[in-house]
Coordinates of N, CA and C in Angstrom, one line a residue:
X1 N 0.8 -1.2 0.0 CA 0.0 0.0 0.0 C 0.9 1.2 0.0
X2 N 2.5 1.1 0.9 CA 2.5 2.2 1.1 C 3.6 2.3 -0.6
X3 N 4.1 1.4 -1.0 CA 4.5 1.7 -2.6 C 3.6 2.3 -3.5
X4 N 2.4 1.9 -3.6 CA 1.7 2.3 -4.5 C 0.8 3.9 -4.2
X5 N 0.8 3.8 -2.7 CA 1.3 5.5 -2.6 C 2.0 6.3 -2.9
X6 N 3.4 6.0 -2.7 CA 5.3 6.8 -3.3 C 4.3 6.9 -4.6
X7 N 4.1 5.8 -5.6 CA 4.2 5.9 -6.8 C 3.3 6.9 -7.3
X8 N 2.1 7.2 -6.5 CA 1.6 8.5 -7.2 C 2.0 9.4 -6.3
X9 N 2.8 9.6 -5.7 CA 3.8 10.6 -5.3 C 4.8 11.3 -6.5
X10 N 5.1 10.3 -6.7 CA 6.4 10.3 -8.0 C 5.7 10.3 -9.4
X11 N 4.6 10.4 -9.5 CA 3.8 9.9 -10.9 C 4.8 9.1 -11.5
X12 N 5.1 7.6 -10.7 CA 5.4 6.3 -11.2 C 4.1 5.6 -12.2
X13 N 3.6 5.7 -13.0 CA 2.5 4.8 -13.8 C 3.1 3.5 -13.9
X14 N 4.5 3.6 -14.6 CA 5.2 1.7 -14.7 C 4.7 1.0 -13.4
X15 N 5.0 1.8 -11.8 CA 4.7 0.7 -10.8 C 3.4 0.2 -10.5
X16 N 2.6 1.3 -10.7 CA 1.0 1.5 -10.6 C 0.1 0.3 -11.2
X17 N 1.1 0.2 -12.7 CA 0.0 -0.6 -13.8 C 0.5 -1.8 -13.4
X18 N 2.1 -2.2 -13.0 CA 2.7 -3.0 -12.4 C 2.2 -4.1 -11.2
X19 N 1.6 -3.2 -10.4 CA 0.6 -3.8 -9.3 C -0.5 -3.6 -9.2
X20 N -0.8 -3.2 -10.2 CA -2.2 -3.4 -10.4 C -2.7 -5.2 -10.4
X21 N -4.0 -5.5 -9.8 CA -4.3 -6.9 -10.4 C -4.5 -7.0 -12.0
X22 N -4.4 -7.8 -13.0 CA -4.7 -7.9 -14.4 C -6.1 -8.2 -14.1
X23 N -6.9 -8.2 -13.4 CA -8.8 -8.6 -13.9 C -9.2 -6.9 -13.8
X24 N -8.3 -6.2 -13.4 CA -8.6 -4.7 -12.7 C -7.7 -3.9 -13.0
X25 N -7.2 -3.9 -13.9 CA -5.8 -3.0 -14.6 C -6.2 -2.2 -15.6
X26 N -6.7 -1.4 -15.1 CA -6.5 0.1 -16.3 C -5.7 0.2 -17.3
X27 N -5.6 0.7 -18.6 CA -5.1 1.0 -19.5 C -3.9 1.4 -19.4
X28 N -3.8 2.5 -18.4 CA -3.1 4.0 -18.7 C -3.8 4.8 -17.0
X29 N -3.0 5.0 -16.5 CA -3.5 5.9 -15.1 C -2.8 7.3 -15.4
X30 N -4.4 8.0 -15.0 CA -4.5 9.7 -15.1 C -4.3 10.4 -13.4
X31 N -2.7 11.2 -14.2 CA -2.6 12.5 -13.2 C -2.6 13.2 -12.9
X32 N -3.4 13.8 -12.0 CA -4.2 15.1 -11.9 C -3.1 16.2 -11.9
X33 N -2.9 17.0 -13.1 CA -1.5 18.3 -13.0 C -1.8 19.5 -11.6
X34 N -0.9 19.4 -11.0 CA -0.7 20.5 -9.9 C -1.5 20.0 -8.6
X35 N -1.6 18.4 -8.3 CA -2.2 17.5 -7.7 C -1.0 17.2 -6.6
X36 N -0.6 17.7 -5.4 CA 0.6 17.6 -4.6 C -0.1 16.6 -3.4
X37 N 0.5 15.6 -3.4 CA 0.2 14.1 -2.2 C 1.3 15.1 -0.8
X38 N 0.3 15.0 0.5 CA 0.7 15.6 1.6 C 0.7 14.6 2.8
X39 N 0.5 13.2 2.5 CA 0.6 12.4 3.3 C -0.4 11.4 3.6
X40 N -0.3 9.6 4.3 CA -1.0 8.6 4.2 C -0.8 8.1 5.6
X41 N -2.3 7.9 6.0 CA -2.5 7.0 7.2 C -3.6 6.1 7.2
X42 N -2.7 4.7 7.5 CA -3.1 3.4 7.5 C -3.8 3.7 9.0
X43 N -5.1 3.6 8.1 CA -6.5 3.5 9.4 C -6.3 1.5 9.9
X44 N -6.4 0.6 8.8 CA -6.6 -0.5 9.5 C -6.1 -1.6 8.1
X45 N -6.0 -3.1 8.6 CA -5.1 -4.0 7.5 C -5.9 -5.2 8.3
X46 N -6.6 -5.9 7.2 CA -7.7 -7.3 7.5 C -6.8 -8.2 6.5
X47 N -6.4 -9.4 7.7 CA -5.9 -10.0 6.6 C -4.3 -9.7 5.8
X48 N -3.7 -10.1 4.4 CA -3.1 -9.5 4.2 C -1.5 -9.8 4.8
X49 N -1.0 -11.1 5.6 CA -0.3 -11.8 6.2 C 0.3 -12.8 5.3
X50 N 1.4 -13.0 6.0 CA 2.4 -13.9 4.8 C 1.7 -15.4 4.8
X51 N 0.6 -15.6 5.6 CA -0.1 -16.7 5.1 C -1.6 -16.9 4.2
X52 N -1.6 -15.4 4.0 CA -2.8 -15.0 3.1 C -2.3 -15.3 2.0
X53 N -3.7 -15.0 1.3 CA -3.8 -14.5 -0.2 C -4.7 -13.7 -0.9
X54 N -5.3 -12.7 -0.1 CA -5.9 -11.6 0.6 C -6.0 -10.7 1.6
X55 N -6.2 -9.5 1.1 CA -6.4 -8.9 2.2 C -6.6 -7.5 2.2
X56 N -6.9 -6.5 3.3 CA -7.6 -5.1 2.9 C -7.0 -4.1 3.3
X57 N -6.8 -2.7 2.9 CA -6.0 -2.2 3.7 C -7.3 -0.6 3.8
X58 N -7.4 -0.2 4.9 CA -8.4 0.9 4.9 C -7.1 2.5 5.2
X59 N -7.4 3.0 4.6 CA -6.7 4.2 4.6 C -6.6 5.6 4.4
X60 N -6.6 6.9 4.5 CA -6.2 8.3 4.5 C -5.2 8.8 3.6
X61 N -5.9 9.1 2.8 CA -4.6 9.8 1.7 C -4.9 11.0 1.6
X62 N -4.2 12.5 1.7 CA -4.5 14.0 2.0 C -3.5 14.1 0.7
X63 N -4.0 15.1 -0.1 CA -3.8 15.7 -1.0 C -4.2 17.2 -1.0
X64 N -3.4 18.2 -1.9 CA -3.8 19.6 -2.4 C -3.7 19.7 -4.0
X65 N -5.0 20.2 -4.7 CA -5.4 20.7 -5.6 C -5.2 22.0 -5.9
X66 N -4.2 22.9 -6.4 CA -4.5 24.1 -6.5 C -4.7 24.5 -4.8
X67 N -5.6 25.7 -4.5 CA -5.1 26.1 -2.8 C -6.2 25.2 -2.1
X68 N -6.5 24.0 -2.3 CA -7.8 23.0 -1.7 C -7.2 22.0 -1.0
X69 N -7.8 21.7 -0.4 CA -7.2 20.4 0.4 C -7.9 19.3 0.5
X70 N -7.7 18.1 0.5 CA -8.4 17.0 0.2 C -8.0 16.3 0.9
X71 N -8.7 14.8 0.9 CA -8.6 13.7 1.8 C -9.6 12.7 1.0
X72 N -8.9 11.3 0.4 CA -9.8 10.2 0.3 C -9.7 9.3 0.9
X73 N -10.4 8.4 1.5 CA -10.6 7.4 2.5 C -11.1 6.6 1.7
X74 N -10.3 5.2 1.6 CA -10.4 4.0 1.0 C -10.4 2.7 1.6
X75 N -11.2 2.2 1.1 CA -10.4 0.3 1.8 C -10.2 -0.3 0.7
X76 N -9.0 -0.4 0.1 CA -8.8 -0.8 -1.1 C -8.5 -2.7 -0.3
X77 N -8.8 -3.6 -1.5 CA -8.7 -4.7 -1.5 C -7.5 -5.4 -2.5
X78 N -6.8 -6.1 -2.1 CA -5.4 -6.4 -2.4 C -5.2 -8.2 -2.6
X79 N -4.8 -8.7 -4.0 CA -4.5 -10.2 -3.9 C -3.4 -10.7 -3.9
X80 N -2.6 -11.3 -3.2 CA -1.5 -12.3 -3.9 C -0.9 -12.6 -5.1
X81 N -0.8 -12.2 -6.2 CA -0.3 -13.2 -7.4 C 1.3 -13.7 -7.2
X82 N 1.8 -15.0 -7.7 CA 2.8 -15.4 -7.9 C 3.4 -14.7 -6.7
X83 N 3.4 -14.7 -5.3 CA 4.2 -14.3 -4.2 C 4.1 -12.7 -4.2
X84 N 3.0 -11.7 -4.9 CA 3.1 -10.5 -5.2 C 2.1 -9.9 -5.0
X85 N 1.8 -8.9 -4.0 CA 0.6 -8.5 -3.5 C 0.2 -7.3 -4.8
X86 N -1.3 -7.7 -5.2 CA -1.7 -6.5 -6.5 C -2.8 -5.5 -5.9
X87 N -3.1 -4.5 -6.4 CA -4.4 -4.2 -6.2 C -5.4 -4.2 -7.0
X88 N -6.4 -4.6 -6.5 CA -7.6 -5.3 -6.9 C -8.7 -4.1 -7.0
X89 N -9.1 -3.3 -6.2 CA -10.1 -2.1 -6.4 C -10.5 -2.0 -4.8
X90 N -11.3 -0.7 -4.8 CA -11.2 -0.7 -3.7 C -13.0 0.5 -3.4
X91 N -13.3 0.4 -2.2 CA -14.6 1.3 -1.8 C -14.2 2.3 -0.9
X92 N -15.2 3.4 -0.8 CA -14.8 4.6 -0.2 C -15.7 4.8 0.5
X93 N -16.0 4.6 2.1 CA -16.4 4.8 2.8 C -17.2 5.9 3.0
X94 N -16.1 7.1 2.7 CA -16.8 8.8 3.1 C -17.4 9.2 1.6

């Protein structure tokens, strides 16, 4: 979770599309221009252990827009492939 936050820190797309799951992989991921990531907190993690093959991660991502401030709250859902945790999709609580 916390890579594929860096990555839209860094507007990494290679890593993004990279860990993405393939049933759930976007084309091409859009960057919002002048979109500055201000920090991420792991609210909670179901699952998601080196004996899984699933698991959830609920979370806090703060962002600024131009002079705005934001915040999405997620529980994104995460699988295993070949020893490699992907993201799968995820719901938004707020």
């Amino acid at each position: 979770m916390r890579s594929r936050y860096t990555a839209y820190v860094i507007e990494n797309e290679a890593y993004l599309l990279s860990s993405w799951h393939p049933s759930t992989r976007p084309r091409s991921v859009a960057f919002e221009p002048g979109q500055k990531w201000l920090g991420l907190t792991i609210k909670s993690v179901e699952a998601g252990g080196e004996d899984d093959d699933e698991g959830v991660v609920e979370f806090v991502a703060r962002f600024r827009q131009g002079n705005t401030a934001h915040r999405m709250h997620e529980r994104s859902r995460f699988s295993r492939v070949l020893g490699r945790w992907h993201y799968v999709d995820g719901e938004f609580p707020d």
